[in-house]
Coordinates of C-alpha atoms in Angstrom, one line a residue:
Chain A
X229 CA -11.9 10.5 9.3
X230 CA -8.5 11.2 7.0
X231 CA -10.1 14.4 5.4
X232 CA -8.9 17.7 5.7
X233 CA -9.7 21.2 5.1
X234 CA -7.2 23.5 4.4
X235 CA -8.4 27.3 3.9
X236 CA -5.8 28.6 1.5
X237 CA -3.0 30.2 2.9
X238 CA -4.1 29.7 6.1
X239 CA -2.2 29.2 9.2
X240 CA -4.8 26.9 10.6
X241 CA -6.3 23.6 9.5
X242 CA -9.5 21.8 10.7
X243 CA -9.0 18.2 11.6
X244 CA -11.2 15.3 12.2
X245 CA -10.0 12.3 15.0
X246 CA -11.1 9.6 16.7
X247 CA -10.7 9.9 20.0
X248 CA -12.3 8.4 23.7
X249 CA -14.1 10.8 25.6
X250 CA -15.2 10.0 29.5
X251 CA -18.4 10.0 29.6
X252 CA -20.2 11.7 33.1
X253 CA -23.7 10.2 33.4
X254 CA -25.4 12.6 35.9
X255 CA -28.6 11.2 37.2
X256 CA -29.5 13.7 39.9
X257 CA -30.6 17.4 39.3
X258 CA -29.4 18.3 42.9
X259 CA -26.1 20.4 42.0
X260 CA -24.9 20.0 45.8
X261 CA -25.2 16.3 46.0
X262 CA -23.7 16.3 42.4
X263 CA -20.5 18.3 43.2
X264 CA -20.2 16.1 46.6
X265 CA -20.3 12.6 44.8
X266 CA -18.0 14.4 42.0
X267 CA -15.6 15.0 44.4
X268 CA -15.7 11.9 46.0
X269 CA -15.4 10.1 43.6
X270 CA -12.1 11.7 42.0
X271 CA -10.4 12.1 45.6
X272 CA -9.5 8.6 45.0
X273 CA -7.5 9.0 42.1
X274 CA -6.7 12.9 41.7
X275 CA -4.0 12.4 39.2
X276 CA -6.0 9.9 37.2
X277 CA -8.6 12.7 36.3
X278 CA -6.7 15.6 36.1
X279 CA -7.8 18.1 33.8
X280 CA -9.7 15.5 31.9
X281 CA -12.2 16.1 28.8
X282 CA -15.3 14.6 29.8
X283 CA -19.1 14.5 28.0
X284 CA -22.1 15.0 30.4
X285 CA -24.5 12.8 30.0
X286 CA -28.0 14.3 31.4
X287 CA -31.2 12.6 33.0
X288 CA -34.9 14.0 31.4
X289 CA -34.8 16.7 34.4
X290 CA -32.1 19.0 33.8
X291 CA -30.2 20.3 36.3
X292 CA -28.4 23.7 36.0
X293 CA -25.9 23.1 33.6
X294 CA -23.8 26.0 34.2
X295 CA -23.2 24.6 37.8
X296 CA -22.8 21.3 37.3
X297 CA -19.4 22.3 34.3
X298 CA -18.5 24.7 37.8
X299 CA -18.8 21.7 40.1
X300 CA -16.9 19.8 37.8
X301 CA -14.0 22.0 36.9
X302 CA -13.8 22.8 40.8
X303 CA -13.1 18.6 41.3
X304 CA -10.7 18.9 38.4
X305 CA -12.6 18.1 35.1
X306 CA -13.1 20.2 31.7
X307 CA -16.5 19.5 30.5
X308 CA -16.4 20.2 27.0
X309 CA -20.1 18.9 26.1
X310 CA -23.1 17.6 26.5
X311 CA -23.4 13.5 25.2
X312 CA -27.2 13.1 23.2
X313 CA -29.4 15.7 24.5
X314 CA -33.2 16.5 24.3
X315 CA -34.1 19.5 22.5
X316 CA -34.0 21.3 26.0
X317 CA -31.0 20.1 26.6
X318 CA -29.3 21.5 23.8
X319 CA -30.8 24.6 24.1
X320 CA -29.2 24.7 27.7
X321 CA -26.3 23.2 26.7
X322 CA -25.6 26.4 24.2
X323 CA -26.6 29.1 26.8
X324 CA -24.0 27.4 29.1
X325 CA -21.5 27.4 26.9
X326 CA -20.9 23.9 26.5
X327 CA -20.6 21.5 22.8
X328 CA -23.4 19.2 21.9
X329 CA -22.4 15.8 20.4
X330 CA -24.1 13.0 19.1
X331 CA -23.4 9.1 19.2
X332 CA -23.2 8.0 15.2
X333 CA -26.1 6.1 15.6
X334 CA -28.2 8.8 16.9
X335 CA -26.5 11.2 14.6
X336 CA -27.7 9.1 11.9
X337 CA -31.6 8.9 12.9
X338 CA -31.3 12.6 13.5
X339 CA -29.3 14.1 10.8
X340 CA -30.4 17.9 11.3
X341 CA -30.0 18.0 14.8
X342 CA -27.8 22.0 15.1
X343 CA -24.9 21.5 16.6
X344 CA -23.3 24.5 18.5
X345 CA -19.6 25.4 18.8
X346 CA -17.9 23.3 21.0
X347 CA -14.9 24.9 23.1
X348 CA -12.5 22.4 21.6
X349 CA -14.2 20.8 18.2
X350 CA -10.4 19.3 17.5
X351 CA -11.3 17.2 20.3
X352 CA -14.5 16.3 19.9
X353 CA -15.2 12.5 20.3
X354 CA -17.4 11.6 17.3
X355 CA -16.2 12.8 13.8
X356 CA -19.9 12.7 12.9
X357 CA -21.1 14.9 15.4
X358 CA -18.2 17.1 15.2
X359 CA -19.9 21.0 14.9
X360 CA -19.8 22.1 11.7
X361 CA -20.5 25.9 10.8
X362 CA -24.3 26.3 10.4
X363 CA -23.9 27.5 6.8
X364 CA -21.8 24.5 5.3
X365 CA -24.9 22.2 7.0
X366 CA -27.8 24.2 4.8
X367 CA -25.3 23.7 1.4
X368 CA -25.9 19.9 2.1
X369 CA -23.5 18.7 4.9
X370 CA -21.4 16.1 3.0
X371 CA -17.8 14.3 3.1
X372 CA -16.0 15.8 0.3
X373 CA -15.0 12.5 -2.7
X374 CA -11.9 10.9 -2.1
X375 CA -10.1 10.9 -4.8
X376 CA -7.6 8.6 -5.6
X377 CA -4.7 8.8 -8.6
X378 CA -2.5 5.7 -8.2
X379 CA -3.4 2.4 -9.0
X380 CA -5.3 0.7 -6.0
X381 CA -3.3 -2.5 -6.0
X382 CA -4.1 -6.0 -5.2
X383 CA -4.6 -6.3 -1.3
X384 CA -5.1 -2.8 -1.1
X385 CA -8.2 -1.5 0.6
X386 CA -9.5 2.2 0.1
X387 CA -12.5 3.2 2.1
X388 CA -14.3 7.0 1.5
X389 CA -16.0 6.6 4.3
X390 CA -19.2 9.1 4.5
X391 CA -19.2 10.4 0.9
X392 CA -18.0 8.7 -3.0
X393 CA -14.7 7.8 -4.1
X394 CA -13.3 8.5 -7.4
X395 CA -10.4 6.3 -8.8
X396 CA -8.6 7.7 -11.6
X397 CA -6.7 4.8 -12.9
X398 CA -7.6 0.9 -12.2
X399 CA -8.9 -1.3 -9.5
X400 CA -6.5 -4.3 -9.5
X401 CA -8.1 -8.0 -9.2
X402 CA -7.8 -8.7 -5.4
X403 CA -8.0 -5.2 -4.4
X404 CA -11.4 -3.6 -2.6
X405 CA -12.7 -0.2 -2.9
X406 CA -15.8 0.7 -0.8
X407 CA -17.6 3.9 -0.6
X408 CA -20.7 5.1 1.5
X409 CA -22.1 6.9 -1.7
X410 CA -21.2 6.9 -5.1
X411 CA -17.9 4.5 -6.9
X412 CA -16.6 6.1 -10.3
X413 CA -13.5 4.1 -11.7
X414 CA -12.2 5.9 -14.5
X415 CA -10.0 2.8 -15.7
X416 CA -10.7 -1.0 -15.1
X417 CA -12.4 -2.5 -12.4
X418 CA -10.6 -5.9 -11.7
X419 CA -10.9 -6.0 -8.0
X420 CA -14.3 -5.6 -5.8
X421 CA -16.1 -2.5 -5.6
X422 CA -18.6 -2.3 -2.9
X423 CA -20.8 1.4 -3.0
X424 CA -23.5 2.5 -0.3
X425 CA -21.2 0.4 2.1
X426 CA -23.7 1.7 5.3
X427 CA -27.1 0.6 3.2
X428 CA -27.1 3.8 1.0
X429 CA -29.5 1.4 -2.0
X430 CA -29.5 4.7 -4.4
X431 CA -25.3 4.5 -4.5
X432 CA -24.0 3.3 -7.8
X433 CA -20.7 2.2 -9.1
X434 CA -19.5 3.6 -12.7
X435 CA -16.7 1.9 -14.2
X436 CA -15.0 2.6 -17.5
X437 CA -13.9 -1.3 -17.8
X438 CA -16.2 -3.5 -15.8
X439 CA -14.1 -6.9 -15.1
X440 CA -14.8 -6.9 -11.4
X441 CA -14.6 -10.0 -8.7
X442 CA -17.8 -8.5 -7.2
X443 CA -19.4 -5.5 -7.2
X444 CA -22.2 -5.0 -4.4
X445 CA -24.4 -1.9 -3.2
X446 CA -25.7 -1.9 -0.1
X447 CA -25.2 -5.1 0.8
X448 CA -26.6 -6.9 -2.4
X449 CA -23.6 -8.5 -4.2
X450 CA -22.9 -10.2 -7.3
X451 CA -19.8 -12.3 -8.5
X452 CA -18.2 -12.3 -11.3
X453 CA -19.6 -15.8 -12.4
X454 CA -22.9 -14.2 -11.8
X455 CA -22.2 -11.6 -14.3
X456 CA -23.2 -11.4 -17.8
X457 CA -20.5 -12.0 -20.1
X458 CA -22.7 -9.3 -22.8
X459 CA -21.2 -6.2 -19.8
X460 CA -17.6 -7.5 -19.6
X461 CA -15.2 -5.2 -20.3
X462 CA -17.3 -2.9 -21.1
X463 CA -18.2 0.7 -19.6
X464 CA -21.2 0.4 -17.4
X465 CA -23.1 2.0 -14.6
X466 CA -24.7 -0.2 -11.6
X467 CA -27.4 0.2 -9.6
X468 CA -29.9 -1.3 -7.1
X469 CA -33.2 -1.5 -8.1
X470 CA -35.4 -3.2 -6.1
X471 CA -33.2 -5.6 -4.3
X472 CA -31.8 -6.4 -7.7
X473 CA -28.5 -5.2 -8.8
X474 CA -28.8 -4.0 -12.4
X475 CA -25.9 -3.8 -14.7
X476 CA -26.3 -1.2 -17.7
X477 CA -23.6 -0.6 -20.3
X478 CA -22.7 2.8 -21.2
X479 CA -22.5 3.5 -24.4
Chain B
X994 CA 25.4 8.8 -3.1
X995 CA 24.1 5.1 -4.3
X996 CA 21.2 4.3 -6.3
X997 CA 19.4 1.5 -4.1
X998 CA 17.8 -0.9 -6.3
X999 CA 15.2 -3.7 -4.9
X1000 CA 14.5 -6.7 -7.5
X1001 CA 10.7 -8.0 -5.9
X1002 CA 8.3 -10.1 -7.2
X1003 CA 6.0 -11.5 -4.3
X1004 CA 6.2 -14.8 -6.2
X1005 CA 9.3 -17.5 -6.3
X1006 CA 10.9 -19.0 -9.2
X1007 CA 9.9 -15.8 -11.5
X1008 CA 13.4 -15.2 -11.8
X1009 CA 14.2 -12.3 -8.8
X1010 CA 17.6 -13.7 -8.0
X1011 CA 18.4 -14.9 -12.1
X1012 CA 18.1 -10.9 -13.0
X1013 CA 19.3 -9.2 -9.4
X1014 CA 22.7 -11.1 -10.5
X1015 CA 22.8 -10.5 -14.1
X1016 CA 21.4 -6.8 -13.4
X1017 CA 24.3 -6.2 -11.1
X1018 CA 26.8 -7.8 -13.2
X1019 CA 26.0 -5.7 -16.2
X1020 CA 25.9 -2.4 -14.2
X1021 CA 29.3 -3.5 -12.8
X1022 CA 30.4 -4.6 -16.4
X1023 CA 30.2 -0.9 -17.6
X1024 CA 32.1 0.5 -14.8
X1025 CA 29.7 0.9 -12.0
X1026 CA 31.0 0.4 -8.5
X1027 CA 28.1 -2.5 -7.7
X1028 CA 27.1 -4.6 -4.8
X1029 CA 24.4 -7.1 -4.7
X1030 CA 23.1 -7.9 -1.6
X1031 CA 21.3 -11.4 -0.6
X1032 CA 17.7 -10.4 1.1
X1033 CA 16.6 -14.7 1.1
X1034 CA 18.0 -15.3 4.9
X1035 CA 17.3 -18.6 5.4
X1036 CA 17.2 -19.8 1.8
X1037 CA 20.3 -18.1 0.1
X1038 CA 21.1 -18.9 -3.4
X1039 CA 22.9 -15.6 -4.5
X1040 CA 25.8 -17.1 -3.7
X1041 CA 25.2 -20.0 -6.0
X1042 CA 24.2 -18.3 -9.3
X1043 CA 27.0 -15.7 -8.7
X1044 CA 29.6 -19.2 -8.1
X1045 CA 31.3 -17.6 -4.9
X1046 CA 29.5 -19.9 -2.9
X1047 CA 32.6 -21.7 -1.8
X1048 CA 34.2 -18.5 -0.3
X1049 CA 31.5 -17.3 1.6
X1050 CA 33.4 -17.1 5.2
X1051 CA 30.6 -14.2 6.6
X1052 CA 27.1 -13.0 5.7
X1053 CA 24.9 -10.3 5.8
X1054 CA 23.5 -10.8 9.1
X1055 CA 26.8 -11.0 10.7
X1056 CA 27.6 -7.9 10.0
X1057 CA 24.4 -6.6 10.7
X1058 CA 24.5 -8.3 13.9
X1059 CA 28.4 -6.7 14.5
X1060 CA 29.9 -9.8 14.4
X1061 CA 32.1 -9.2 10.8
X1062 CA 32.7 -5.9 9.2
X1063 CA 31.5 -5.1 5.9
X1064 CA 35.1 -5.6 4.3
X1065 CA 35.3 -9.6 5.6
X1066 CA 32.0 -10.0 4.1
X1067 CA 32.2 -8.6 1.1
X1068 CA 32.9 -11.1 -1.4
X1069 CA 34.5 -9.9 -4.7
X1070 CA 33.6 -11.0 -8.2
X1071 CA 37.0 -12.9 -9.7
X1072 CA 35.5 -12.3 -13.2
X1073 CA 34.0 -8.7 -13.3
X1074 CA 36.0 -6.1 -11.6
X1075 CA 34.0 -3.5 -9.6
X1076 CA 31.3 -6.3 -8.8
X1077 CA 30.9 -7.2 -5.0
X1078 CA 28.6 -10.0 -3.5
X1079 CA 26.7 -10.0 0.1
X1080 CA 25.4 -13.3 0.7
X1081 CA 22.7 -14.2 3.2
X1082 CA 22.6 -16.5 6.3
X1083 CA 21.5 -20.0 5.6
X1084 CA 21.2 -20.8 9.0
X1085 CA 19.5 -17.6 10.7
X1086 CA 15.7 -16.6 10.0
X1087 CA 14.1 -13.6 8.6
X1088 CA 13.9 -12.0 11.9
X1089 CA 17.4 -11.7 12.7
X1090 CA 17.4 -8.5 9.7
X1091 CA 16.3 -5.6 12.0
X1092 CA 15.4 -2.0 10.1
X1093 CA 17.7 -0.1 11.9
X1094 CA 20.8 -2.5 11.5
X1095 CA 19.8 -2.9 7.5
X1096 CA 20.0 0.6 7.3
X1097 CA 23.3 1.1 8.8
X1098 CA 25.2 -1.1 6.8
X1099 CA 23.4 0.1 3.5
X1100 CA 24.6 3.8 4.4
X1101 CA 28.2 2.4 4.8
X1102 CA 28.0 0.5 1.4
X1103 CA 26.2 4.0 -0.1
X1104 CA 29.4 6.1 0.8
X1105 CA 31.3 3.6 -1.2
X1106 CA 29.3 1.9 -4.1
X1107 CA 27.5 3.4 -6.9
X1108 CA 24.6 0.8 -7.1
X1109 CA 23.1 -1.6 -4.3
X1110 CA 21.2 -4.2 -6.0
X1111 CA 18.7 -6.0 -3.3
X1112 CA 18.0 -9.4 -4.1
X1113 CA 14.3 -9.7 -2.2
X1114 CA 12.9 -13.0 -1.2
X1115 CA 9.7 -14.2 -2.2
X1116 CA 7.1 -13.5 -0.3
X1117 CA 5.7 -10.3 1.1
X1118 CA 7.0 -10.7 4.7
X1119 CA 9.8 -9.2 6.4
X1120 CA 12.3 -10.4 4.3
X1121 CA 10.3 -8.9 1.4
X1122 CA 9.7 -5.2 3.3
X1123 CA 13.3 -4.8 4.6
X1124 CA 15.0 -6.0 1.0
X1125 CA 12.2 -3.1 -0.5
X1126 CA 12.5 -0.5 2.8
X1127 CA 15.1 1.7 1.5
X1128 CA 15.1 1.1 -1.6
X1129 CA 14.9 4.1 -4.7
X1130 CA 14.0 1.9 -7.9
X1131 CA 12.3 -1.2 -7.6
X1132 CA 12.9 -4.1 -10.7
X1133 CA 9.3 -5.9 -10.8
X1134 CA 9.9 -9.6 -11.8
X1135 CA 7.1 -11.3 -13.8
X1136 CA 6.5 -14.7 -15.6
X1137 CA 4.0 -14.0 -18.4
X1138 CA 1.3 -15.9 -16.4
X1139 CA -2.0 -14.4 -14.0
X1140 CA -0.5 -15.4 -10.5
X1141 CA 2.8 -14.0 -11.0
X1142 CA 1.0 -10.5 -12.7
X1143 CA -1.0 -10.7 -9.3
X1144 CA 1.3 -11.2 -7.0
X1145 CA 3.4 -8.3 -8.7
X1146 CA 0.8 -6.4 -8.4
X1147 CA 0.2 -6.5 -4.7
X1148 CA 4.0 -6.4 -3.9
X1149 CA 3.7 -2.6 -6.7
X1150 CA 1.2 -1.4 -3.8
X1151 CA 3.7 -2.1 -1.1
X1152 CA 6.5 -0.8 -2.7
X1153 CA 4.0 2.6 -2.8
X1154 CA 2.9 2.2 1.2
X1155 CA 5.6 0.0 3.4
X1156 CA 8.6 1.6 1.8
X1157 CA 10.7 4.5 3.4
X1158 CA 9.7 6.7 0.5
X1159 CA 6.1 6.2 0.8
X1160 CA 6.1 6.5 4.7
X1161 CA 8.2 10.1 4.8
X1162 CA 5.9 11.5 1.8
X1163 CA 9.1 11.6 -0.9
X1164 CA 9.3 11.2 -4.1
X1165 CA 7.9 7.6 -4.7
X1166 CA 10.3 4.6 -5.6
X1167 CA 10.6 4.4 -9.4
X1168 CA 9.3 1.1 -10.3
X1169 CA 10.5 -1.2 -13.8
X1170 CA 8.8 -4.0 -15.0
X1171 CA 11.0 -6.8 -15.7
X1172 CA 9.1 -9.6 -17.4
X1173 CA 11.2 -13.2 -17.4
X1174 CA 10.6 -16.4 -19.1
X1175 CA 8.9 -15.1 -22.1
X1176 CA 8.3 -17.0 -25.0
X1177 CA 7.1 -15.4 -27.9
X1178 CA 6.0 -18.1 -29.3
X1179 CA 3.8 -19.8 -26.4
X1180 CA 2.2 -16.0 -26.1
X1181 CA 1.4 -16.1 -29.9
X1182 CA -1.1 -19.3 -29.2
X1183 CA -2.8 -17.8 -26.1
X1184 CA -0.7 -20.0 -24.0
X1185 CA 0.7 -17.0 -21.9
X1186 CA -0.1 -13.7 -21.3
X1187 CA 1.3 -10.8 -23.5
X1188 CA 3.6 -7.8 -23.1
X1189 CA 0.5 -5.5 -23.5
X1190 CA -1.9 -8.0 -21.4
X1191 CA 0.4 -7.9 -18.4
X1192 CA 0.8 -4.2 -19.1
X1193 CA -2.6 -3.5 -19.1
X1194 CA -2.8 -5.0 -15.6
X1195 CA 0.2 -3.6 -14.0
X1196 CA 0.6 -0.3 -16.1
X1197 CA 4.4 0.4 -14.8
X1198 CA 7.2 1.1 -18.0
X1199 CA 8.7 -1.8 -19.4
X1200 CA 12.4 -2.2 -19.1
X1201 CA 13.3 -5.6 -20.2
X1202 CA 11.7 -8.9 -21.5
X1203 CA 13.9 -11.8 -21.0
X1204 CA 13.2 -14.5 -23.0
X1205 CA 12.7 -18.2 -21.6
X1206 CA 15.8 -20.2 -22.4
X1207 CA 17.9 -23.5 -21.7
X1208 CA 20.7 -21.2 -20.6
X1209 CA 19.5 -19.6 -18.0
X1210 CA 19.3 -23.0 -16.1
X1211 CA 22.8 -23.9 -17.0
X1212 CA 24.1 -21.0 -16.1
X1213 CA 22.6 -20.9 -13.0
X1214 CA 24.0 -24.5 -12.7
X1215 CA 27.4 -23.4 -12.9
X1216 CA 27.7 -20.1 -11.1
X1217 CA 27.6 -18.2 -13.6
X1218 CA 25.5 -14.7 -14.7
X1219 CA 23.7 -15.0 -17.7
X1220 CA 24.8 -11.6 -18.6
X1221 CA 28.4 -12.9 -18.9
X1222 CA 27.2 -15.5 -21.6
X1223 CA 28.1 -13.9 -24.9
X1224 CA 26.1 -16.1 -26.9
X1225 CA 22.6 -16.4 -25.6
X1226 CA 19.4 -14.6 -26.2
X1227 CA 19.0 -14.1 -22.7
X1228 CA 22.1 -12.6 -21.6
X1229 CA 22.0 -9.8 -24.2
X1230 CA 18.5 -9.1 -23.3
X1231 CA 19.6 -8.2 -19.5
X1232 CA 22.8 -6.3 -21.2
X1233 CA 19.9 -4.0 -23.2
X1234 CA 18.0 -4.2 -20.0
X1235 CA 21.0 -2.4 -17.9
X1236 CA 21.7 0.0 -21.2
X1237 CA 18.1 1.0 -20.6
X1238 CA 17.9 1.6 -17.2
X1239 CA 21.6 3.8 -17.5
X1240 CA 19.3 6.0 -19.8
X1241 CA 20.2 4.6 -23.3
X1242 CA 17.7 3.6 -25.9
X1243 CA 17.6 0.2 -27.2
X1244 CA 14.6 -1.4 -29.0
X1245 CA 12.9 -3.9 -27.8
X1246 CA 14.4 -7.9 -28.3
X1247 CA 13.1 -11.5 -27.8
X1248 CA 9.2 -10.2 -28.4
X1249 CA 8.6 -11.8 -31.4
X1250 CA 8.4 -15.5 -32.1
X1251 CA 11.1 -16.5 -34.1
X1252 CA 9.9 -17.6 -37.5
X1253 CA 10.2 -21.4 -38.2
X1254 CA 11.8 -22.7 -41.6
X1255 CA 8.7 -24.1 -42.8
X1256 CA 6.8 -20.4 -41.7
X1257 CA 9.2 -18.6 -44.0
X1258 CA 9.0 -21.1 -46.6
X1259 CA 4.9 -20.8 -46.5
X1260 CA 5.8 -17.0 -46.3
X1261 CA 3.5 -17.3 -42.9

């Protein structure tokens, strides 16, 4: 994800990234036989594996986390979390000091699941289930908007991926704006605007000049041919109502 | 320093190569130390509007490729003093101009010139992003018609992402709207598209309209810069053009259709 939080003044700056994380599946709970098979398995290419990030993934009968992130930093490997875990899991997960993260998917299905800190949330593999202070997560855990000043331009493509997108000027014909929530275009919209981009059906697109080449939420589209000439270039809001995309003006 | 000027269009046949020469011609008429540099390897025709085409002995991509230095291939104007042409290769491709070796001969000409007008082909390949790369001030070429307004349009968002300026966060490259081939007349019966409807589309400041006209094509014919024609509409539209764009202010020409005898006689 491109956004960034910047505490004023501050010398530090939280940053999300997109990055591929080893995955360890454990599927013993016997710690010796896991360090041996660890070991083994890493003799073979030491230099491959050195000092390597890895996600444990754990069976339904936990073994002692706390010695299985010994066994593996003994073979060479920082475990920096644990990869989906039951409740249990977690719980064990925080006592031994280790990050929890979530696949997107799962994130999605589970959106409260409490996320602890992670030794090295910079790193984290999944933006999504990057830990987030506990307190930001009860304000309503949210992307900020995107904001964007300049003219999006034909062939351009501007995604605010996770939260809405506000366009100060104009969409140009043959350019795209999409947005997981909300689309307010405070000049023309001449290109396609497609809002609720991951099947969010209460996004809505506002636009101060509605001359689009589609405009869509969640999935359900409609062309310009399709539109009523009574809306065109006019200010209107729309919406999905019932499988339906409604066009209201705004008067 | 120079002023690195890019004349772009994303379409062909707007006019890009019409206005780089007449643009750089003017600039060079009031003084300005100018070069205009041929972008269109492959497909040059610089050479031809600017009539130097018989004393073109090395291009561009010679000297880009060390082959020439800049002083062999710099041609200069016979008519306009201060005026200096770079013509392209007609027999390489648009991969033989590599960034780093564009960028080296445009610092030597900077040390030297005070305006490096880039003649851009059409298109928005590599051509198109090394003639825009380095550029400070971009002239957008338009026809008054949707597919050029377009096409300008998407070239105005790469001169805002693919450019140096845009890639090392400073300031972004100033962008004119030149609009080409306009006829007043045609616009007044919904045949083309107007100053204000291309404005409303494209939404960058004005700098010149010039008018379509009969000269243009025979001065291209002949190898010569409209802007050295002293008595045609559209050569003293790219003269206000360059006044503008040095900072003076001159109205607006060529935006009204001319009114026919009969018009003033039915006081129309």
């Amino acid at each position: 994800m491109a956004d960034t939080s910047t505490a004023a003044g501050a010398g530090v700056v939280f940053k999300g990234r997109m990055m591929t994380l080893t995955v360890l599946e454990i599927r013993d709970t016997d710690i010796e036989r896991i360090a041996e098979q660890i070991a083994r398995q890493l003799e073979r290419t030491p230099d491959f594996f050195a000092r390597m990030p890895v996600l444990l993934s754990l069976p339904s009968e936990l073994p002692e986390l706390a010695r299985v992130r010994d066994a593996a930093r003994d073979a060479g490997l920082l475990v920096v979390g644990v990869l989906d875990p039951s409740d249990a899991a977690a719980k064990a997960a925080a006592r031994a000091g280790l990050g929890v993260l979530n696949s997107p998917a799962r994130a999605a299905a589970e959106r409260d699941t409490t996320a602890t800190d992670a030794p090295e949330p910079a790193r984290a593999g999944e933006p999504e289930a990057a830990p987030a202070p506990s307190s930001e997560r009860e304000a309503g855990s949210r992307t900020p908007t995107r904001l964007v000043t300049r003219p999006v331009r034909s062939g351009q493509q501007i995604y605010a991926r996770g939260g809405d997108l506000v366009v100060a000027t104009s969409v140009s014909e043959g350019a795209e704006v999409l947005a997981d929530g909300h689309i307010h275009i405070y000049g023309a919209l001449r290109g396609r605007a497609l809002a609720g981009a991951t099947g969010d059906t209460d996004a809505r697109i506002f636009c101060r000049r509605f001359e689009p080449d589609l405009v869509a939420i969640a999935g359900c589209y409609k062309v310009a041919d399709a539109i009523d000439e009574g809306v065109r270039s006019r200010a209107v809001q729309v919406s999905l109502d019932d499988d339906n995309l409604t066009i209201e003006l705004q008067e | 320093m120079a002023k690195i000027i890019v004349v772009t269009s994303g379409k062909g046949g707007v006019g890009k190569t019409t206005t780089a020469a007449s643009f750089a011609t003017g600039l060079a008429m009031r003084g300005n130390k100018t070069i205009v540099i041929d972008f269109d390897v492959g497909l040059r025709n610089l050479d031809l509007i600017m009539g130097c085409e018989r004393r073109v002995v090395f291009d561009f991509i010679n000297v880009i490729q060390g082959e020439a230095n800049l002083k062999q291939a710099m041609i200069r104007d016979k008519r306009v003093e201060n005026l200096y042409i770079l013509a392209a290769s007609q027999t390489r491709d648009k991969d033989a101009l590599a960034l780093e070796g564009v960028e080296r001969t445009l610092n030597k000409l900077a040390e030297d010139f005070d305006y490096i007008v880039c003649d851009s082909p059409a298109g928005i390949e590599t051509g198109a992003i090394m003639a825009m790369y380095f550029a400070d001030e971009a002239l957008v070429v338009t026809n008054p018609e949707v597919s050029s307004v377009r096409d300008s349009d998407r070239v105005l968002g790469m001169l805002s992402s693919k450019t140096k300026r845009a890639k090392e966060g400073a300031d972004p490259v100033k962008e004119h709207l030149v609009v080409t081939r306009y006829a007043a007349n045609r616009v007044g019966k919904g045949e083309m598209l107007s100053l204000s409807d291309i404005n409303d589309i494209l939404g960058i400041p004005l700098l010149g309209v010039i008018p379509e006209s009969e000269t243009v094509l025979n001065a291209s014919n002949s190898g010569m810069p409209v802007a050295l024609e002293n008595n045609a509409d559209a050569g003293h539209a790219y003269l206000d053009m360059v006044a503008r764009f040095l900072g003076e202010n001159r109205p607006m020409r060529f935006t009204e259709a001319k009114k026919g005898f009969l018009d003033r006689l039915m006081g129309r």
